[in-house]
Amino acid sequence: MSGICTGRVVVVTGAGRGLGRAHALAFAAEGARVVVNDLGVGLDGVPGADSPAVSSGAASSSGPAVSSGAASSSGPAVSSGPASSSGPAVSSGPAFSSGPAAPSGPAGPAEAVVAEIRAAGGEAVAHGGDIATEAGAESLVAAALDAYGRLDTLVNNAGFLRDRMLVNLGEDDWDAVMRVHLKGHFLPLRHAAAHWRAEAKAGRTPVARVVNTSSGAGLLGSVGQGNYSAAKAGIIGLTLVAAAELARYGIQVNAIAPAARTRMTERAFAATMAAPDTGFDAMAPENVSPLVVWLGSAASAGVTGRVFEAEGGRITVMEGWRPGPTADKGARRTPAEAGETALKLLAEAAAPGAVYGA
């Protein structure tokens, strides 16, 4: 297989279903060798019957499993409001394996995607570790190096939901969602970056790429998803810092805010997410993957620290916080003066985007 990623080795987390699966297949179709990470957990992070975390029999005290394609839709469809899980929030869940679990057989989502890639003539291996643990993230990078001798691209995609209005949002559900999305981005990024930095210092500067997954909820907020919105906003901040810090080592870091049909969104927004009988299927997750593949390839040289929204056939460069109207008195104001100035500036400012679901 040949394409814009020929010769590259790509890791995709949460790649057993949804967007992660679409990304893994798209990279393979463009010639990449792919490490497919997934734990096979449900929408709320609890392992399903096909999860390596269950079938391996291993246990750890590290918290809920996180490498799930369930949340590979990273948030609300741009035109349809927030993505949310329809079931009840759950406790932080049982203990899980933090390293690469034993393969769970053909029914396991990671192994199923690997089988699809191989059937199409590509190369792939499965990884069943919990990437929100040190051991799991370290073994994820090691899986690429052990199988293929290199790592070129990391796509952070794993996640799940625990939706609640703020006054009903428990600490366990807050921690679980922050762990899967934010820590589950940070740890693989840190271990991959450490490898690439070592390569650069040894005189082998990589053409390395990281694609993080944020959300419209992280850009604008989403009612009933305070934990998810905060985590996805944090991923944008992490992306900007990583892009600035890691550029000297040949590493580019960008983020996407996709909208697509996944296990999360097709249940919460059935009508909007349903595939049409004829014509273009705007909500197919495969629509998002071409941008991810390009960002993960050498062809994206010079593009770093950017956030892209992707839905259907539309790609949008998102422009973050920029200074708006300002006033400088040159001296300290009284509270009343500060309020008067703030109101005047707000009258001149553009209205903020609406929070999803508000």
Coordinates of C-alpha atoms in Angstrom, one line a residue:
M1 CA 0.0 0.0 0.0
S2 CA 1.3 3.5 -0.8
G3 CA 0.2 7.0 -0.1
I4 CA 1.2 10.2 1.8
C5 CA 2.0 8.1 4.9
T6 CA 4.1 5.4 3.2
G7 CA 6.9 4.3 5.6
R8 CA 5.4 6.1 8.6
V9 CA 4.3 4.4 11.9
V10 CA 1.2 5.7 13.4
V11 CA -0.4 5.1 16.9
V12 CA -4.1 5.8 17.3
T13 CA -5.7 5.6 20.7
G14 CA -9.3 4.6 21.1
A15 CA -9.2 3.2 17.6
G16 CA -11.5 0.2 18.0
R17 CA -14.7 2.1 16.9
G18 CA -16.0 5.4 15.6
L19 CA -13.5 8.1 14.7
G20 CA -10.5 6.2 16.0
R21 CA -11.3 3.2 13.8
A22 CA -11.9 5.5 10.8
H23 CA -8.5 7.2 11.4
A24 CA -6.6 3.9 11.7
L25 CA -8.1 2.6 8.5
A26 CA -7.4 5.8 6.7
F27 CA -3.8 5.9 7.8
A28 CA -3.3 2.3 6.7
A29 CA -4.9 3.1 3.3
E30 CA -2.2 5.8 2.9
G31 CA 0.6 3.4 3.5
A32 CA 1.2 3.8 7.3
R33 CA 1.8 0.9 9.7
V34 CA -0.6 1.3 12.5
V35 CA -0.7 0.6 16.2
V36 CA -4.4 0.2 17.1
N37 CA -5.1 1.0 20.8
D38 CA -8.4 0.2 22.4
L39 CA -9.8 -1.4 25.6
G40 CA -13.2 -2.1 24.3
V41 CA -15.0 -0.2 27.1
G42 CA -18.5 1.2 27.0
L43 CA -19.8 4.8 26.6
D44 CA -19.1 5.5 30.3
G45 CA -15.7 3.8 30.5
V46 CA -16.8 0.5 32.0
P47 CA -15.3 -2.5 30.3
G48 CA -17.5 -4.5 28.0
A49 CA -17.4 -8.2 27.4
D50 CA -14.8 -7.7 24.6
S51 CA -12.5 -5.6 26.6
P52 CA -8.9 -6.7 27.1
A53 CA -9.1 -5.2 30.6
V54 CA -11.6 -8.0 31.4
S55 CA -10.3 -10.9 29.3
S56 CA -6.7 -10.5 30.4
G57 CA -7.6 -11.0 34.1
A58 CA -5.0 -8.3 35.1
A59 CA -5.8 -5.7 37.6
S60 CA -4.4 -2.3 38.6
S61 CA -5.5 0.4 41.0
S62 CA -5.1 3.1 38.4
G63 CA -8.7 3.8 37.9
P64 CA -11.2 3.3 35.0
A65 CA -10.2 2.1 31.7
V66 CA -9.8 4.8 29.2
S67 CA -8.7 3.6 25.7
S68 CA -12.1 3.5 24.1
G69 CA -13.4 4.3 20.7
A70 CA -16.7 5.1 22.3
A71 CA -15.7 8.7 22.7
S72 CA -13.9 9.0 19.5
S73 CA -16.5 11.5 18.6
S74 CA -15.0 14.4 20.5
G75 CA -18.1 16.3 21.1
P76 CA -21.2 17.9 19.7
A77 CA -22.1 18.2 16.1
V78 CA -21.6 21.8 15.2
S79 CA -25.2 22.3 14.1
S80 CA -26.9 20.0 16.6
G81 CA -25.8 20.7 20.1
P82 CA -23.8 18.6 22.6
A83 CA -23.0 15.0 22.4
S84 CA -24.2 13.2 25.5
S85 CA -24.5 9.7 26.9
S86 CA -28.0 8.5 27.3
G87 CA -27.4 6.1 30.2
P88 CA -26.8 7.0 33.8
A89 CA -23.4 8.1 35.1
V90 CA -21.5 5.4 36.9
S91 CA -18.9 5.1 39.6
S92 CA -15.3 5.2 38.7
G93 CA -15.4 1.5 37.9
P94 CA -13.2 -1.5 38.5
A95 CA -9.5 -1.9 38.3
F96 CA -7.8 -2.5 34.9
S97 CA -4.6 -3.6 33.3
S98 CA -2.2 -0.7 32.8
G99 CA 0.0 -2.4 30.3
P100 CA -0.6 -4.2 27.0
A101 CA -3.2 -6.8 27.7
A102 CA -3.4 -10.2 26.1
P103 CA -5.3 -10.1 22.8
S104 CA -9.0 -10.7 23.4
G105 CA -9.7 -12.6 20.3
P106 CA -11.5 -11.7 17.1
A107 CA -14.3 -10.0 19.0
G108 CA -12.0 -7.4 20.6
P109 CA -12.4 -4.0 18.8
A110 CA -8.7 -3.4 18.5
E111 CA -8.0 -6.8 17.0
A112 CA -11.0 -6.4 14.7
V113 CA -9.6 -3.2 13.2
V114 CA -6.2 -4.8 12.9
A115 CA -7.8 -7.7 11.0
E116 CA -9.5 -5.2 8.7
I117 CA -6.2 -3.4 7.9
R118 CA -4.4 -6.7 7.3
A119 CA -7.2 -8.0 5.1
A120 CA -6.8 -4.9 2.9
G121 CA -3.1 -5.5 2.6
G122 CA -1.9 -3.2 5.3
E123 CA 0.2 -3.7 8.5
A124 CA -1.1 -3.2 12.0
V125 CA -0.8 -4.5 15.6
A126 CA -3.1 -4.2 18.5
H127 CA -2.4 -2.6 21.9
G128 CA -4.7 -3.1 24.9
G129 CA -3.0 -1.0 27.6
D130 CA -4.7 1.8 29.6
I131 CA -3.0 4.9 28.2
A132 CA -3.9 7.1 31.1
T133 CA -1.3 5.2 33.2
E134 CA 2.4 5.6 33.0
A135 CA 2.9 1.9 32.2
G136 CA 0.2 1.9 29.6
A137 CA 1.4 5.0 27.8
E138 CA 5.0 3.8 27.9
S139 CA 4.0 0.4 26.5
L140 CA 2.0 2.2 23.8
V141 CA 5.2 3.8 22.4
A142 CA 7.1 0.6 23.0
A143 CA 4.6 -1.3 21.0
A144 CA 5.3 0.8 17.9
L145 CA 9.1 0.6 18.4
D146 CA 9.0 -3.2 19.1
A147 CA 6.8 -3.9 16.1
Y148 CA 8.2 -1.5 13.5
G149 CA 11.3 0.1 14.9
R150 CA 10.0 3.6 14.8
L151 CA 7.2 6.0 15.7
D152 CA 6.2 9.0 13.5
T153 CA 2.7 10.0 14.4
L154 CA 0.5 9.9 17.5
V155 CA -3.2 10.4 17.3
N156 CA -4.8 11.0 20.7
N157 CA -8.5 10.0 20.4
A158 CA -9.5 7.8 23.4
G159 CA -12.3 8.9 25.6
F160 CA -15.8 8.5 27.1
L161 CA -18.6 10.4 28.7
R162 CA -20.1 10.8 32.2
D163 CA -22.7 13.5 31.5
R164 CA -24.4 15.4 34.4
M165 CA -25.6 18.9 35.1
L166 CA -23.1 20.6 37.4
V167 CA -25.1 20.3 40.6
N168 CA -25.5 16.6 40.0
L169 CA -22.0 15.9 38.8
G170 CA -20.1 13.7 41.3
E171 CA -16.4 13.8 42.0
D172 CA -15.9 10.3 40.6
D173 CA -17.5 11.3 37.3
W174 CA -15.5 14.5 37.1
D175 CA -12.2 12.7 37.8
A176 CA -12.9 9.8 35.3
V177 CA -13.6 12.1 32.4
M178 CA -10.7 14.4 33.1
R179 CA -8.5 11.3 33.4
V180 CA -9.5 9.7 30.1
H181 CA -9.4 12.9 28.0
L182 CA -6.8 15.1 29.5
K183 CA -4.4 12.6 31.2
G184 CA -5.1 10.2 28.4
H185 CA -3.7 12.8 26.0
F186 CA -0.8 14.0 28.2
L187 CA 0.8 10.7 29.0
P188 CA 1.1 9.3 25.5
L189 CA 2.2 12.7 24.3
R190 CA 4.9 12.9 27.0
H191 CA 6.3 9.4 26.2
A192 CA 6.2 9.9 22.5
A193 CA 7.9 13.3 22.8
A194 CA 10.6 11.9 25.0
H195 CA 11.4 9.3 22.4
W196 CA 11.5 11.9 19.6
R197 CA 13.6 14.3 21.7
A198 CA 16.1 11.5 22.2
E199 CA 16.1 10.9 18.5
A200 CA 16.7 14.6 17.8
K201 CA 19.6 14.8 20.3
A202 CA 21.2 11.8 18.6
G203 CA 21.2 13.6 15.3
R204 CA 18.1 11.9 13.9
T205 CA 15.6 14.8 13.9
P206 CA 12.2 13.2 13.3
V207 CA 9.3 14.4 11.2
A208 CA 7.0 13.8 14.1
R209 CA 3.3 14.6 14.3
V210 CA 0.7 14.7 17.1
V211 CA -3.0 15.1 16.4
N212 CA -5.0 15.7 19.6
T213 CA -8.8 15.5 19.8
S214 CA -10.7 18.4 21.3
S215 CA -14.4 19.2 20.7
G216 CA -16.9 22.0 20.1
A217 CA -17.7 21.5 23.8
G218 CA -14.1 22.5 24.5
L219 CA -14.4 25.6 22.3
L220 CA -17.8 26.9 23.4
G221 CA -18.9 24.7 26.3
S222 CA -21.8 22.3 26.4
V223 CA -24.7 22.1 28.9
G224 CA -24.6 18.9 30.9
Q225 CA -21.0 18.3 30.1
G226 CA -19.0 20.4 32.5
N227 CA -16.4 17.7 33.0
Y228 CA -16.1 16.9 29.3
S229 CA -16.0 20.6 28.2
A230 CA -13.3 21.4 30.8
A231 CA -11.2 18.4 29.7
K232 CA -11.6 19.2 26.0
A233 CA -10.7 22.9 26.6
G234 CA -7.6 21.6 28.5
I235 CA -6.6 19.6 25.5
I236 CA -6.5 22.8 23.4
G237 CA -4.2 24.4 26.0
L238 CA -2.0 21.3 26.1
T239 CA -1.8 21.4 22.3
L240 CA -0.6 25.0 22.2
V241 CA 2.1 24.5 24.9
A242 CA 3.3 21.2 23.3
A243 CA 3.5 22.8 19.9
A244 CA 5.7 25.7 21.3
E245 CA 7.9 23.4 23.4
L246 CA 8.5 20.6 21.0
A247 CA 9.0 22.3 17.7
R248 CA 12.8 22.4 18.3
Y249 CA 12.8 18.6 18.2
G250 CA 11.0 18.3 14.8
I251 CA 7.5 17.7 16.4
Q252 CA 4.3 19.3 15.2
V253 CA 1.3 19.3 17.4
N254 CA -2.3 20.2 16.3
A255 CA -5.8 19.5 17.4
I256 CA -9.1 18.8 15.8
A257 CA -12.7 19.4 17.0
P258 CA -14.7 16.9 15.0
A259 CA -18.4 16.2 14.6
A260 CA -19.4 12.8 13.4
R261 CA -21.7 9.8 14.0
T262 CA -20.4 7.5 16.8
R263 CA -21.8 5.4 19.6
M264 CA -22.2 8.6 21.6
T265 CA -23.8 10.9 19.1
E266 CA -26.0 8.5 17.2
R267 CA -27.9 7.8 20.4
A268 CA -28.2 11.3 21.7
F269 CA -29.0 12.9 18.3
A270 CA -30.5 10.1 16.4
A271 CA -32.2 12.2 13.7
T272 CA -29.3 14.5 13.0
M273 CA -26.7 11.7 13.0
A274 CA -28.7 9.2 10.9
A275 CA -27.2 8.2 7.6
P276 CA -29.2 9.4 4.6
D277 CA -30.8 6.9 2.2
T278 CA -29.0 8.6 -0.7
G279 CA -26.4 11.3 -1.2
F280 CA -23.5 12.5 0.9
D281 CA -23.4 11.1 4.5
A282 CA -22.2 14.2 6.2
M283 CA -22.0 12.6 9.7
A284 CA -19.9 9.6 8.6
P285 CA -16.7 9.5 10.8
E286 CA -14.7 8.8 7.7
N287 CA -15.2 12.4 6.6
V288 CA -13.0 13.6 9.4
S289 CA -10.1 11.2 8.9
P290 CA -8.5 12.8 5.7
L291 CA -7.6 15.9 7.7
V292 CA -6.2 13.8 10.5
V293 CA -4.1 11.8 8.0
W294 CA -2.8 14.9 6.4
L295 CA -1.9 16.5 9.7
G296 CA -0.2 13.2 10.7
S297 CA 1.9 13.1 7.5
A298 CA 5.1 14.9 6.4
A299 CA 3.0 16.9 3.9
S300 CA 1.7 19.1 6.8
A301 CA 5.2 20.6 7.3
G302 CA 5.0 24.0 9.0
V303 CA 1.5 23.5 10.5
T304 CA 1.6 23.4 14.2
G305 CA -0.3 24.8 17.2
R306 CA -3.5 25.0 15.3
V307 CA -7.0 23.8 15.9
F308 CA -9.3 22.6 13.1
E309 CA -13.0 22.0 13.2
A310 CA -14.1 19.2 10.9
E311 CA -17.6 18.1 10.0
G312 CA -18.9 16.5 6.8
G313 CA -17.1 18.2 3.9
R314 CA -16.2 21.3 5.9
I315 CA -12.9 22.2 7.5
T316 CA -12.6 25.3 9.6
V317 CA -9.5 26.9 11.1
M318 CA -10.6 27.9 14.6
E319 CA -9.2 31.2 15.8
G320 CA -8.7 31.3 19.6
W321 CA -8.7 34.0 22.2
R322 CA -7.6 37.3 20.7
P323 CA -7.7 40.8 22.3
G324 CA -10.9 42.6 21.7
P325 CA -11.9 46.2 22.7
T326 CA -9.6 47.6 25.3
A327 CA -9.2 50.8 27.4
D328 CA -6.2 51.9 29.4
K329 CA -6.7 54.7 31.9
G330 CA -3.0 54.8 32.9
A331 CA -4.0 54.7 36.5
R332 CA -6.0 52.6 39.0
R333 CA -9.7 52.7 38.6
T334 CA -12.3 52.5 41.3
P335 CA -14.7 49.6 41.2
A336 CA -17.4 51.8 39.8
E337 CA -15.1 53.1 37.1
A338 CA -14.0 49.5 36.3
G339 CA -17.6 48.5 35.9
E340 CA -18.4 51.5 33.7
T341 CA -15.4 50.7 31.5
A342 CA -16.2 47.0 31.2
L343 CA -19.8 47.7 30.1
K344 CA -18.6 50.2 27.5
L345 CA -16.1 47.6 26.1
L346 CA -18.7 44.8 26.1
A347 CA -21.0 47.0 24.1
E348 CA -18.2 47.2 21.4
A349 CA -17.3 43.6 21.6
A350 CA -18.6 40.7 19.4
A351 CA -21.1 38.5 21.1
P352 CA -19.6 35.1 22.2
G353 CA -20.6 31.9 20.5
A354 CA -23.6 30.2 22.1
V355 CA -22.9 27.3 24.6
Y356 CA -24.2 24.1 23.1
G357 CA -27.6 23.2 24.6
A358 CA -28.2 26.6 26.2

